[in-house]
Amino acid sequence: MALRILKITLATVLAIVLIAVVYINTAGKDLLYTATGSVSRSLCATAFVAGLDPNQMFNEEQRPLMSSVGWAIHYTVDRAQREVRTSLLGGFAARAVFRPGLGCLLVHGDGPVPEAAGFEPSPIASPYPQTPVEPADPAIRQALDRAFAEPNPAHPRLTKAMVVLHDGKLIAERYAPGYGPDTPIYAHSLTKSVVNALVGVLVREGKLTLDQTAPIADWRAPADPRRAITVDHLLRMDSGLPFDETENTDGPLSPMTRMLFLERDMAGYAARTPLAHPPGTVWGYSNLSYVLLSRMIRDAAGGSAVDTERFARHELFEPLGMRSVVIETDATGTPVGSSNVYASARDFARFGELYLDDGVIDGRRILPQGWVDYSHSQTLKTGYGAGFWTNLVNEGSVPVWDAPWGMPQLPKDMFYARGAFGQYVVIVPSERLVVVRMGITLSNSTGIGDVIADIIKALHRQPS
């Protein structure tokens, strides 16, 4: 027992020394501000967007991500002011503030909050029953049992929601305790597929074209090689911008991390990023690209966060009956289109149905004809399309950590939206099937491919 206490004490002292060292180093400070910013933003949205327990979210998501400094994190949830403040050993303060209809904003300092009043969204009618739909088929019930099982407690899956849509009908769903049909869940990079849809709306309206030069002021100089980047390049992530989650070009932080947690104007930061490759030649996972696309959406919608949210609701969320969606923005009003949508699993099931039916919902065309085929047409044989992943053979230069994202047990025509920690919208056209899975799976071991394969087997056994 004494030895264990000694080890803990030494680990604590070493952690304090480490923090003291990085405290006097600018890059180290940025790293710690990123940690407190992540906690503030996550817990603010948990409390005031999703209506869930922020303490549970901290323990399930943030603490495991904080590694050796988790014990030094202190946060306060102020329900009267609707904000969360976080510090680390009393320093590196970060603040996130809730704005009605707009979600939470990570604020740099104690200055005024842009568009603090937000807006009051009009209610959206749901196309589904009020209560969760229990599967009639025992085999599908067993598949959901497997989806929520915890085969390895050391690496919990923490599945929060599963929704199964077959041929336009909601046939099964299940939720973890505290979650339900209208609970907005952090979608992570499912957001990129939502951006794909909003760009598609602008293309249908004639406000953007895929082959046009990206309308970004910083790239207009005649000698700037980024002038060659098109809207298509940004959607496909072959613009030549860096692989922004792995290339640490700015000290210990990747461009993606710096953009999300330290920059007030995320699209402005992305636009200043130099090319790593000539456009159209190399694929690289690019959060920067989707924030730049989001700036184009914001500009077309009117220029503010409220304008953008209203545009998205009118053109996409209302027609689909996506009633719980919130798109968070940066301080300039640009949606954080790489990651910051909150929506229910039912919302994403309806979103998947839009892509199952060639961009048409209830007889109304939302996306241009052919947009869905374009969205899941493979880019440079990488397994990525334009906002969606494919189930095709990866012959390109995608890093090894992307390999498990494919699902060889499912039909080749399957394509899917994917977000960190196990967010999936899986679309299987040949089976007329959409399956949504959401959770907090830090290990990426969701087992979702096998679960969907079991659902397909069950559907094939049912009488026609």
PDB file of C-alpha atoms in Angstrom, residues 89-223:
ATOM      1  CA  LEU A  89      -4.150  23.916 -11.741  1.00  0.00           C
ATOM      2  CA  GLY A  90      -5.873  27.286 -11.593  1.00  0.00           C
ATOM      3  CA  GLY A  91      -4.518  28.490 -14.958  1.00  0.00           C
ATOM      4  CA  PHE A  92      -5.109  28.123 -18.688  1.00  0.00           C
ATOM      5  CA  ALA A  93      -8.741  29.196 -18.283  1.00  0.00           C
ATOM      6  CA  ALA A  94     -11.231  28.387 -21.033  1.00  0.00           C
ATOM      7  CA  ARG A  95     -14.860  29.437 -21.286  1.00  0.00           C
ATOM      8  CA  ALA A  96     -17.708  28.100 -23.428  1.00  0.00           C
ATOM      9  CA  VAL A  97     -21.039  29.935 -23.624  1.00  0.00           C
ATOM     10  CA  PHE A  98     -24.419  28.625 -24.788  1.00  0.00           C
ATOM     11  CA  ARG A  99     -26.339  30.697 -27.340  1.00  0.00           C
ATOM     12  CA  PRO A 100     -29.983  29.721 -28.007  1.00  0.00           C
ATOM     13  CA  GLY A 101     -30.386  27.990 -31.339  1.00  0.00           C
ATOM     14  CA  LEU A 102     -26.628  28.109 -31.990  1.00  0.00           C
ATOM     15  CA  GLY A 103     -25.167  25.772 -29.388  1.00  0.00           C
ATOM     16  CA  CYS A 104     -21.974  26.550 -27.496  1.00  0.00           C
ATOM     17  CA  LEU A 105     -19.168  28.896 -28.467  1.00  0.00           C
ATOM     18  CA  LEU A 106     -15.629  28.607 -27.146  1.00  0.00           C
ATOM     19  CA  VAL A 107     -14.859  32.205 -26.135  1.00  0.00           C
ATOM     20  CA  HIS A 108     -11.293  33.491 -25.968  1.00  0.00           C
ATOM     21  CA  GLY A 109     -11.207  35.696 -22.871  1.00  0.00           C
ATOM     22  CA  ASP A 110     -14.021  37.426 -20.991  1.00  0.00           C
ATOM     23  CA  GLY A 111     -15.054  39.826 -23.731  1.00  0.00           C
ATOM     24  CA  PRO A 112     -18.497  40.099 -25.329  1.00  0.00           C
ATOM     25  CA  VAL A 113     -20.053  37.014 -26.919  1.00  0.00           C
ATOM     26  CA  PRO A 114     -20.940  37.457 -30.625  1.00  0.00           C
ATOM     27  CA  GLU A 115     -24.652  36.961 -31.379  1.00  0.00           C
ATOM     28  CA  ALA A 116     -25.192  36.136 -27.701  1.00  0.00           C
ATOM     29  CA  ALA A 117     -28.987  36.302 -27.997  1.00  0.00           C
ATOM     30  CA  GLY A 118     -29.035  33.603 -30.651  1.00  0.00           C
ATOM     31  CA  PHE A 119     -32.556  32.917 -31.867  1.00  0.00           C
ATOM     32  CA  GLU A 120     -35.597  30.804 -31.043  1.00  0.00           C
ATOM     33  CA  PRO A 121     -35.987  28.083 -33.675  1.00  0.00           C
ATOM     34  CA  SER A 122     -39.482  27.154 -34.813  1.00  0.00           C
ATOM     35  CA  PRO A 123     -40.468  23.596 -33.852  1.00  0.00           C
ATOM     36  CA  ILE A 124     -40.006  20.914 -36.522  1.00  0.00           C
ATOM     37  CA  ALA A 125     -42.505  18.073 -36.760  1.00  0.00           C
ATOM     38  CA  SER A 126     -41.097  14.556 -36.487  1.00  0.00           C
ATOM     39  CA  PRO A 127     -41.939  11.976 -39.165  1.00  0.00           C
ATOM     40  CA  TYR A 128     -41.645   9.218 -36.551  1.00  0.00           C
ATOM     41  CA  PRO A 129     -43.736   7.965 -33.604  1.00  0.00           C
ATOM     42  CA  GLN A 130     -43.304   9.744 -30.288  1.00  0.00           C
ATOM     43  CA  THR A 131     -42.036   6.675 -28.430  1.00  0.00           C
ATOM     44  CA  PRO A 132     -39.108   4.425 -29.426  1.00  0.00           C
ATOM     45  CA  VAL A 133     -39.917   1.670 -31.917  1.00  0.00           C
ATOM     46  CA  GLU A 134     -39.181  -1.815 -30.617  1.00  0.00           C
ATOM     47  CA  PRO A 135     -38.081  -4.297 -33.298  1.00  0.00           C
ATOM     48  CA  ALA A 136     -40.684  -6.953 -34.099  1.00  0.00           C
ATOM     49  CA  ASP A 137     -38.060  -9.465 -35.234  1.00  0.00           C
ATOM     50  CA  PRO A 138     -36.188 -11.258 -32.397  1.00  0.00           C
ATOM     51  CA  ALA A 139     -33.091 -11.460 -34.607  1.00  0.00           C
ATOM     52  CA  ILE A 140     -32.976  -7.669 -34.939  1.00  0.00           C
ATOM     53  CA  ARG A 141     -33.469  -7.352 -31.181  1.00  0.00           C
ATOM     54  CA  GLN A 142     -30.461  -9.626 -30.726  1.00  0.00           C
ATOM     55  CA  ALA A 143     -28.449  -7.467 -33.134  1.00  0.00           C
ATOM     56  CA  LEU A 144     -29.240  -4.410 -31.005  1.00  0.00           C
ATOM     57  CA  ASP A 145     -28.270  -6.387 -27.904  1.00  0.00           C
ATOM     58  CA  ARG A 146     -24.864  -6.942 -29.500  1.00  0.00           C
ATOM     59  CA  ALA A 147     -24.568  -3.270 -30.404  1.00  0.00           C
ATOM     60  CA  PHE A 148     -25.040  -2.278 -26.742  1.00  0.00           C
ATOM     61  CA  ALA A 149     -22.968  -5.131 -25.282  1.00  0.00           C
ATOM     62  CA  GLU A 150     -19.633  -4.471 -23.558  1.00  0.00           C
ATOM     63  CA  PRO A 151     -17.382  -7.398 -24.509  1.00  0.00           C
ATOM     64  CA  ASN A 152     -14.254  -5.667 -23.199  1.00  0.00           C
ATOM     65  CA  PRO A 153     -14.856  -3.515 -20.102  1.00  0.00           C
ATOM     66  CA  ALA A 154     -11.305  -2.167 -20.359  1.00  0.00           C
ATOM     67  CA  HIS A 155     -12.300  -0.541 -23.652  1.00  0.00           C
ATOM     68  CA  PRO A 156     -15.997   0.278 -23.315  1.00  0.00           C
ATOM     69  CA  ARG A 157     -18.111   0.899 -26.399  1.00  0.00           C
ATOM     70  CA  LEU A 158     -20.619   3.153 -24.611  1.00  0.00           C
ATOM     71  CA  THR A 159     -23.200   2.871 -27.365  1.00  0.00           C
ATOM     72  CA  LYS A 160     -25.769   5.634 -26.839  1.00  0.00           C
ATOM     73  CA  ALA A 161     -28.213   5.176 -29.730  1.00  0.00           C
ATOM     74  CA  MET A 162     -29.063   2.797 -32.576  1.00  0.00           C
ATOM     75  CA  VAL A 163     -31.710   3.461 -35.229  1.00  0.00           C
ATOM     76  CA  VAL A 164     -32.631   1.144 -38.116  1.00  0.00           C
ATOM     77  CA  LEU A 165     -34.571   2.436 -41.123  1.00  0.00           C
ATOM     78  CA  HIS A 166     -35.681  -0.052 -43.794  1.00  0.00           C
ATOM     79  CA  ASP A 167     -37.365   0.993 -47.019  1.00  0.00           C
ATOM     80  CA  GLY A 168     -38.302   4.313 -45.442  1.00  0.00           C
ATOM     81  CA  LYS A 169     -39.790   2.768 -42.289  1.00  0.00           C
ATOM     82  CA  LEU A 170     -38.388   3.035 -38.785  1.00  0.00           C
ATOM     83  CA  ILE A 171     -38.224  -0.627 -37.727  1.00  0.00           C
ATOM     84  CA  ALA A 172     -35.970  -0.583 -34.659  1.00  0.00           C
ATOM     85  CA  GLU A 173     -34.221   1.727 -32.234  1.00  0.00           C
ATOM     86  CA  ARG A 174     -32.644   1.648 -28.812  1.00  0.00           C
ATOM     87  CA  TYR A 175     -31.086   4.192 -26.461  1.00  0.00           C
ATOM     88  CA  ALA A 176     -28.775   4.175 -23.461  1.00  0.00           C
ATOM     89  CA  PRO A 177     -30.165   5.391 -20.112  1.00  0.00           C
ATOM     90  CA  GLY A 178     -30.628   9.154 -20.185  1.00  0.00           C
ATOM     91  CA  TYR A 179     -30.793   9.266 -23.992  1.00  0.00           C
ATOM     92  CA  GLY A 180     -33.910   9.182 -26.169  1.00  0.00           C
ATOM     93  CA  PRO A 181     -35.344   9.800 -29.650  1.00  0.00           C
ATOM     94  CA  ASP A 182     -34.823  13.586 -29.426  1.00  0.00           C
ATOM     95  CA  THR A 183     -31.482  13.696 -27.613  1.00  0.00           C
ATOM     96  CA  PRO A 184     -28.948  15.717 -29.629  1.00  0.00           C
ATOM     97  CA  ILE A 185     -25.665  13.777 -29.678  1.00  0.00           C
ATOM     98  CA  TYR A 186     -22.259  15.131 -30.648  1.00  0.00           C
ATOM     99  CA  ALA A 187     -21.835  13.992 -34.258  1.00  0.00           C
ATOM    100  CA  HIS A 188     -18.126  14.750 -34.703  1.00  0.00           C
ATOM    101  CA  SER A 189     -17.248  14.273 -38.403  1.00  0.00           C
ATOM    102  CA  LEU A 190     -20.759  13.251 -39.415  1.00  0.00           C
ATOM    103  CA  THR A 191     -20.878  17.048 -39.678  1.00  0.00           C
ATOM    104  CA  LYS A 192     -18.827  16.866 -42.885  1.00  0.00           C
ATOM    105  CA  SER A 193     -21.651  14.958 -44.564  1.00  0.00           C
ATOM    106  CA  VAL A 194     -24.113  17.643 -43.437  1.00  0.00           C
ATOM    107  CA  VAL A 195     -21.812  20.236 -45.042  1.00  0.00           C
ATOM    108  CA  ASN A 196     -21.862  18.118 -48.217  1.00  0.00           C
ATOM    109  CA  ALA A 197     -25.667  18.410 -48.222  1.00  0.00           C
ATOM    110  CA  LEU A 198     -25.654  22.177 -47.671  1.00  0.00           C
ATOM    111  CA  VAL A 199     -23.133  22.651 -50.482  1.00  0.00           C
ATOM    112  CA  GLY A 200     -25.409  20.456 -52.609  1.00  0.00           C
ATOM    113  CA  VAL A 201     -28.320  22.790 -51.882  1.00  0.00           C
ATOM    114  CA  LEU A 202     -26.224  25.767 -53.013  1.00  0.00           C
ATOM    115  CA  VAL A 203     -25.255  23.898 -56.195  1.00  0.00           C
ATOM    116  CA  ARG A 204     -28.928  23.129 -56.872  1.00  0.00           C
ATOM    117  CA  GLU A 205     -29.728  26.819 -56.400  1.00  0.00           C
ATOM    118  CA  GLY A 206     -26.949  27.846 -58.794  1.00  0.00           C
ATOM    119  CA  LYS A 207     -24.945  29.663 -56.108  1.00  0.00           C
ATOM    120  CA  LEU A 208     -21.924  27.340 -56.329  1.00  0.00           C
ATOM    121  CA  THR A 209     -20.498  24.930 -58.899  1.00  0.00           C
ATOM    122  CA  LEU A 210     -18.160  22.042 -58.235  1.00  0.00           C
ATOM    123  CA  ASP A 211     -15.549  23.060 -60.787  1.00  0.00           C
ATOM    124  CA  GLN A 212     -15.348  26.727 -59.810  1.00  0.00           C
ATOM    125  CA  THR A 213     -12.301  28.118 -58.073  1.00  0.00           C
ATOM    126  CA  ALA A 214     -12.932  28.202 -54.344  1.00  0.00           C
ATOM    127  CA  PRO A 215     -14.162  31.747 -53.526  1.00  0.00           C
ATOM    128  CA  ILE A 216     -11.546  32.514 -50.882  1.00  0.00           C
ATOM    129  CA  ALA A 217     -10.097  36.034 -50.840  1.00  0.00           C
ATOM    130  CA  ASP A 218      -6.712  34.964 -49.442  1.00  0.00           C
ATOM    131  CA  TRP A 219      -6.077  32.805 -52.526  1.00  0.00           C
ATOM    132  CA  ARG A 220      -6.772  35.362 -55.269  1.00  0.00           C
ATOM    133  CA  ALA A 221      -3.209  36.586 -55.863  1.00  0.00           C
ATOM    134  CA  PRO A 222      -2.092  35.535 -59.376  1.00  0.00           C
ATOM    135  CA  ALA A 223       0.989  33.725 -58.063  1.00  0.00           C
TER     136      ALA A 223
END
